[in-house]
PDB file of C-alpha atoms in Angstrom:
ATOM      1  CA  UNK O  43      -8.365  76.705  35.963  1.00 80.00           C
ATOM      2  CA  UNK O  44      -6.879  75.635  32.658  1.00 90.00           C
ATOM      3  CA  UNK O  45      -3.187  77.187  32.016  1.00 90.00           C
ATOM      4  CA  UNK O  46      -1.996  77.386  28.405  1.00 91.00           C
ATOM      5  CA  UNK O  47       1.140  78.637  26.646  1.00 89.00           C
ATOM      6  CA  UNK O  48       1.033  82.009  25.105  1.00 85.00           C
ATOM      7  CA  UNK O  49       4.273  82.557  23.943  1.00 85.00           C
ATOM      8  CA  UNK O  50       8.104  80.981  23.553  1.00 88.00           C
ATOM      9  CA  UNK O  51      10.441  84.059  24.568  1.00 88.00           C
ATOM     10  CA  UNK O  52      13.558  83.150  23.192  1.00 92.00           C
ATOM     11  CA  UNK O  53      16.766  84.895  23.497  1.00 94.00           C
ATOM     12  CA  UNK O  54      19.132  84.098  26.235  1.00 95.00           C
ATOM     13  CA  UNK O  55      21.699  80.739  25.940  1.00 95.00           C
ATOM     14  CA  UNK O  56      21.550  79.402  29.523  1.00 96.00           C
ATOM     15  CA  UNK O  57      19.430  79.901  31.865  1.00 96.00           C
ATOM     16  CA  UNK O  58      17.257  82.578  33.180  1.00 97.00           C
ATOM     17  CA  UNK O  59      18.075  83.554  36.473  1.00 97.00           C
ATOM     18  CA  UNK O  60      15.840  86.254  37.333  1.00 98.00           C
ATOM     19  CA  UNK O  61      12.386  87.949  35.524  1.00 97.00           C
ATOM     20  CA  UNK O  62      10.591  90.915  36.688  1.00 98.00           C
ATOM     21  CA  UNK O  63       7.831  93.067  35.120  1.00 97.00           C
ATOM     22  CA  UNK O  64       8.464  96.887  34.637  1.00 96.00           C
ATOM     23  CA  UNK O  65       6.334  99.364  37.426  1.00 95.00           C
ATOM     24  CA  UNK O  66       3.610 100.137  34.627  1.00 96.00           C
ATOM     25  CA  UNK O  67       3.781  96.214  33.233  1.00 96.00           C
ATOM     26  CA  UNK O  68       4.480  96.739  29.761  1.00 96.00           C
ATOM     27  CA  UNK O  69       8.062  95.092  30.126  1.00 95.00           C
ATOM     28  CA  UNK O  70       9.583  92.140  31.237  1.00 96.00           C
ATOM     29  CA  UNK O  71      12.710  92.406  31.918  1.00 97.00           C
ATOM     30  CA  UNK O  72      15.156  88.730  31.538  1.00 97.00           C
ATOM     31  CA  UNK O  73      18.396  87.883  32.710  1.00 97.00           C
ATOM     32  CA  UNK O  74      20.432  85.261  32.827  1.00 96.00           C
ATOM     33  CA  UNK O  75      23.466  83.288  33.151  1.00 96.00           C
ATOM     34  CA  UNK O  76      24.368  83.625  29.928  1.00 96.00           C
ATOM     35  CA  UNK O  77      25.728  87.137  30.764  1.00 96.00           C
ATOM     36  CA  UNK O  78      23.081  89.299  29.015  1.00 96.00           C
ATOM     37  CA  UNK O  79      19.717  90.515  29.626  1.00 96.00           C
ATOM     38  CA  UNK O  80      16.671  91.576  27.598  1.00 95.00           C
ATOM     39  CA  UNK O  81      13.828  93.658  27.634  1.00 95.00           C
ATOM     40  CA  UNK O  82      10.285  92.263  26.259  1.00 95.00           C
ATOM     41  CA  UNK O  83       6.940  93.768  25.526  1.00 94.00           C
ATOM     42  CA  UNK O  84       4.275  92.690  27.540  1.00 94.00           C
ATOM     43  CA  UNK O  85       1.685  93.546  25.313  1.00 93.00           C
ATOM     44  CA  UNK O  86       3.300  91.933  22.129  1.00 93.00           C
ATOM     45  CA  UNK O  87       5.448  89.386  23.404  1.00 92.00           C
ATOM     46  CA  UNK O  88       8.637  90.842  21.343  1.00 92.00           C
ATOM     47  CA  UNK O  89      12.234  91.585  21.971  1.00 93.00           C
ATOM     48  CA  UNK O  90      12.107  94.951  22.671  1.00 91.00           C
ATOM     49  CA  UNK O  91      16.002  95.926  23.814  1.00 90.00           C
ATOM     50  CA  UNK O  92      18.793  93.257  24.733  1.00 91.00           C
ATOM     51  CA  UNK O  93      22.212  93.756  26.226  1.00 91.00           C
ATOM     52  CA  UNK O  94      25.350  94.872  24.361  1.00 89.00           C
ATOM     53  CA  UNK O  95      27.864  91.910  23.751  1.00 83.00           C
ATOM     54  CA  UNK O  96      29.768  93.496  27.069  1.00 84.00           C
ATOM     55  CA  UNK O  97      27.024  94.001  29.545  1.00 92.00           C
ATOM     56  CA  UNK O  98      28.842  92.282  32.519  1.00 96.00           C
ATOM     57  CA  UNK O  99      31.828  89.832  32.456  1.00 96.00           C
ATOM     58  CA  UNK O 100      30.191  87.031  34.751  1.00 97.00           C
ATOM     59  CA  UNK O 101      26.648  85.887  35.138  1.00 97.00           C
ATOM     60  CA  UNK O 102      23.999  88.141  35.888  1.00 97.00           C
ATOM     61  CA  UNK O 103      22.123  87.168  39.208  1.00 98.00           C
ATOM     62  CA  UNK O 104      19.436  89.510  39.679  1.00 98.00           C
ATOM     63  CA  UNK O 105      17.718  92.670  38.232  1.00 98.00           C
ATOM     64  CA  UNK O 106      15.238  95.611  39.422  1.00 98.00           C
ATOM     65  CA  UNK O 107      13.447  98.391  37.730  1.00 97.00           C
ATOM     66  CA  UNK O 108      14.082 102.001  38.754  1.00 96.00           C
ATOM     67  CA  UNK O 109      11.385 103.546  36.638  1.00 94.00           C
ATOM     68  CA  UNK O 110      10.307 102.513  33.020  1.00 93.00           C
ATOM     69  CA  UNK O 111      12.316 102.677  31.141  1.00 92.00           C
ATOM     70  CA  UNK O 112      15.548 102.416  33.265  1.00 96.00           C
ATOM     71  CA  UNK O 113      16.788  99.290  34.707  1.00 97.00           C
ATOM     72  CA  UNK O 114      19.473  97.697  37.501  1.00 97.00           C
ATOM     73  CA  UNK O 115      21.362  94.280  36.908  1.00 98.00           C
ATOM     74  CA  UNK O 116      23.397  92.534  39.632  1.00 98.00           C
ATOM     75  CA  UNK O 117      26.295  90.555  38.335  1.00 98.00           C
ATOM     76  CA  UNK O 118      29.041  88.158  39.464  1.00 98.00           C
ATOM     77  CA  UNK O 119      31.248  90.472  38.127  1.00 98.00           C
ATOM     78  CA  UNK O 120      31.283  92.648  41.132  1.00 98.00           C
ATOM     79  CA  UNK O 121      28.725  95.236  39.466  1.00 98.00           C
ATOM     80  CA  UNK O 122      25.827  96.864  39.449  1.00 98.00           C
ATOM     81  CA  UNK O 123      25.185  98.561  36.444  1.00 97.00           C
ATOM     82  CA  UNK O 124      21.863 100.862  35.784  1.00 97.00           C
ATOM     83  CA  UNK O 125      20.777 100.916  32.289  1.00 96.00           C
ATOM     84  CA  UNK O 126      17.891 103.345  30.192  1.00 94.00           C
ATOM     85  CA  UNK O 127      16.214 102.039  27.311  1.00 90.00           C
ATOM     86  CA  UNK O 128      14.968 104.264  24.546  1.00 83.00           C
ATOM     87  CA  UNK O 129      13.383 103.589  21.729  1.00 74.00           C
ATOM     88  CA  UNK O 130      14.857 100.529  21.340  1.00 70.00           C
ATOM     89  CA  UNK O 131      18.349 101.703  21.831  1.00 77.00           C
ATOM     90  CA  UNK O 132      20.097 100.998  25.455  1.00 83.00           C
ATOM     91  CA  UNK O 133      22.286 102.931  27.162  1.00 91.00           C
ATOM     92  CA  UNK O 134      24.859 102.490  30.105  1.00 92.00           C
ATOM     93  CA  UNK O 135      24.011 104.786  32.764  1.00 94.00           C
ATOM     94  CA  UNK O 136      26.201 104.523  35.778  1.00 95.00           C
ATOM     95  CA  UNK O 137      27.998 101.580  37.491  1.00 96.00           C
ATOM     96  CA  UNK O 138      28.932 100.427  41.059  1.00 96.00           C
ATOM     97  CA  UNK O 139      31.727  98.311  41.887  1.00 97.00           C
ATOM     98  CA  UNK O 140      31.768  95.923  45.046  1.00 98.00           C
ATOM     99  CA  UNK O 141      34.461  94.145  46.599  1.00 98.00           C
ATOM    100  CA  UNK O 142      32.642  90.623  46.067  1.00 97.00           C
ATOM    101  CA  UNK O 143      29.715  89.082  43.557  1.00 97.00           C
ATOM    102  CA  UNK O 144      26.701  91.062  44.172  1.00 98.00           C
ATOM    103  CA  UNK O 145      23.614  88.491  44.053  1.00 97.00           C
ATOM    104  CA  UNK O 146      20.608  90.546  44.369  1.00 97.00           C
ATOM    105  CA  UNK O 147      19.694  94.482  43.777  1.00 97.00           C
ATOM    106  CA  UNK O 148      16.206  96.183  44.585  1.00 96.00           C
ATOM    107  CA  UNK O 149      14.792  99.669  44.526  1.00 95.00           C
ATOM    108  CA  UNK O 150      12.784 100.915  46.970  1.00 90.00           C
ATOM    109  CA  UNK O 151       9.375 102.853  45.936  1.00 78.00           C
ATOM    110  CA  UNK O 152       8.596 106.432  47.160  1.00 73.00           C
ATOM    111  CA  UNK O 153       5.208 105.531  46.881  1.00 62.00           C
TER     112      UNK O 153
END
């Protein structure tokens, strides 16, 4: 098996810390330490939605798709914050707030 490179997906400043694919695989959904996180298409390989300049105040450790079009991200920061993304426009949801840096954040499928 040959590999090749497809595509450069550029956005984020340092580096990546987690990458996971939306539950229908048309997204892929980046973040990083950088503080931000970004939403690509699959199919095209562009920026589809990235995070407002205030997403989360530390780096972001780990993220997790709720449905498709609605996200989790994990943060140093003491947060988890669930985000929806419309038509290219992204919205803040909800928010948790631990006691300590939360490093990871799953959902669990009903199916």
């Amino acid at each position: 098996t040959s590999w090749s490179r497809v595509a450069d997906l550029t956005y984020h400043k340092l580096t990546v810390t987690r990458m996971r694919f939306s539950p229908d695989d048309r997204f892929l959904l980046t973040v990083s330490r950088d503080r931000t996180w970004a939403v690509w298409s699959v199919h095209d390989r562009q920026l589809v939605a990235a995070s407002p300049p205030s997403s989360h105040s530390r780096v972001i450790w780990d993220c997790a798709w709720l449905d498709n079009q609605s996200f989790f991200t994990a943060s140093r920061d003491k947060k988890v914050r669930l985000w929806e993304v419309v038509e290219k426009k992204e919205d803040l949801m909800g928010e948790l707030v631990f006691d300590h840096s939360v490093t990871a954040v799953d959902v669990c499928s009903k199916t």
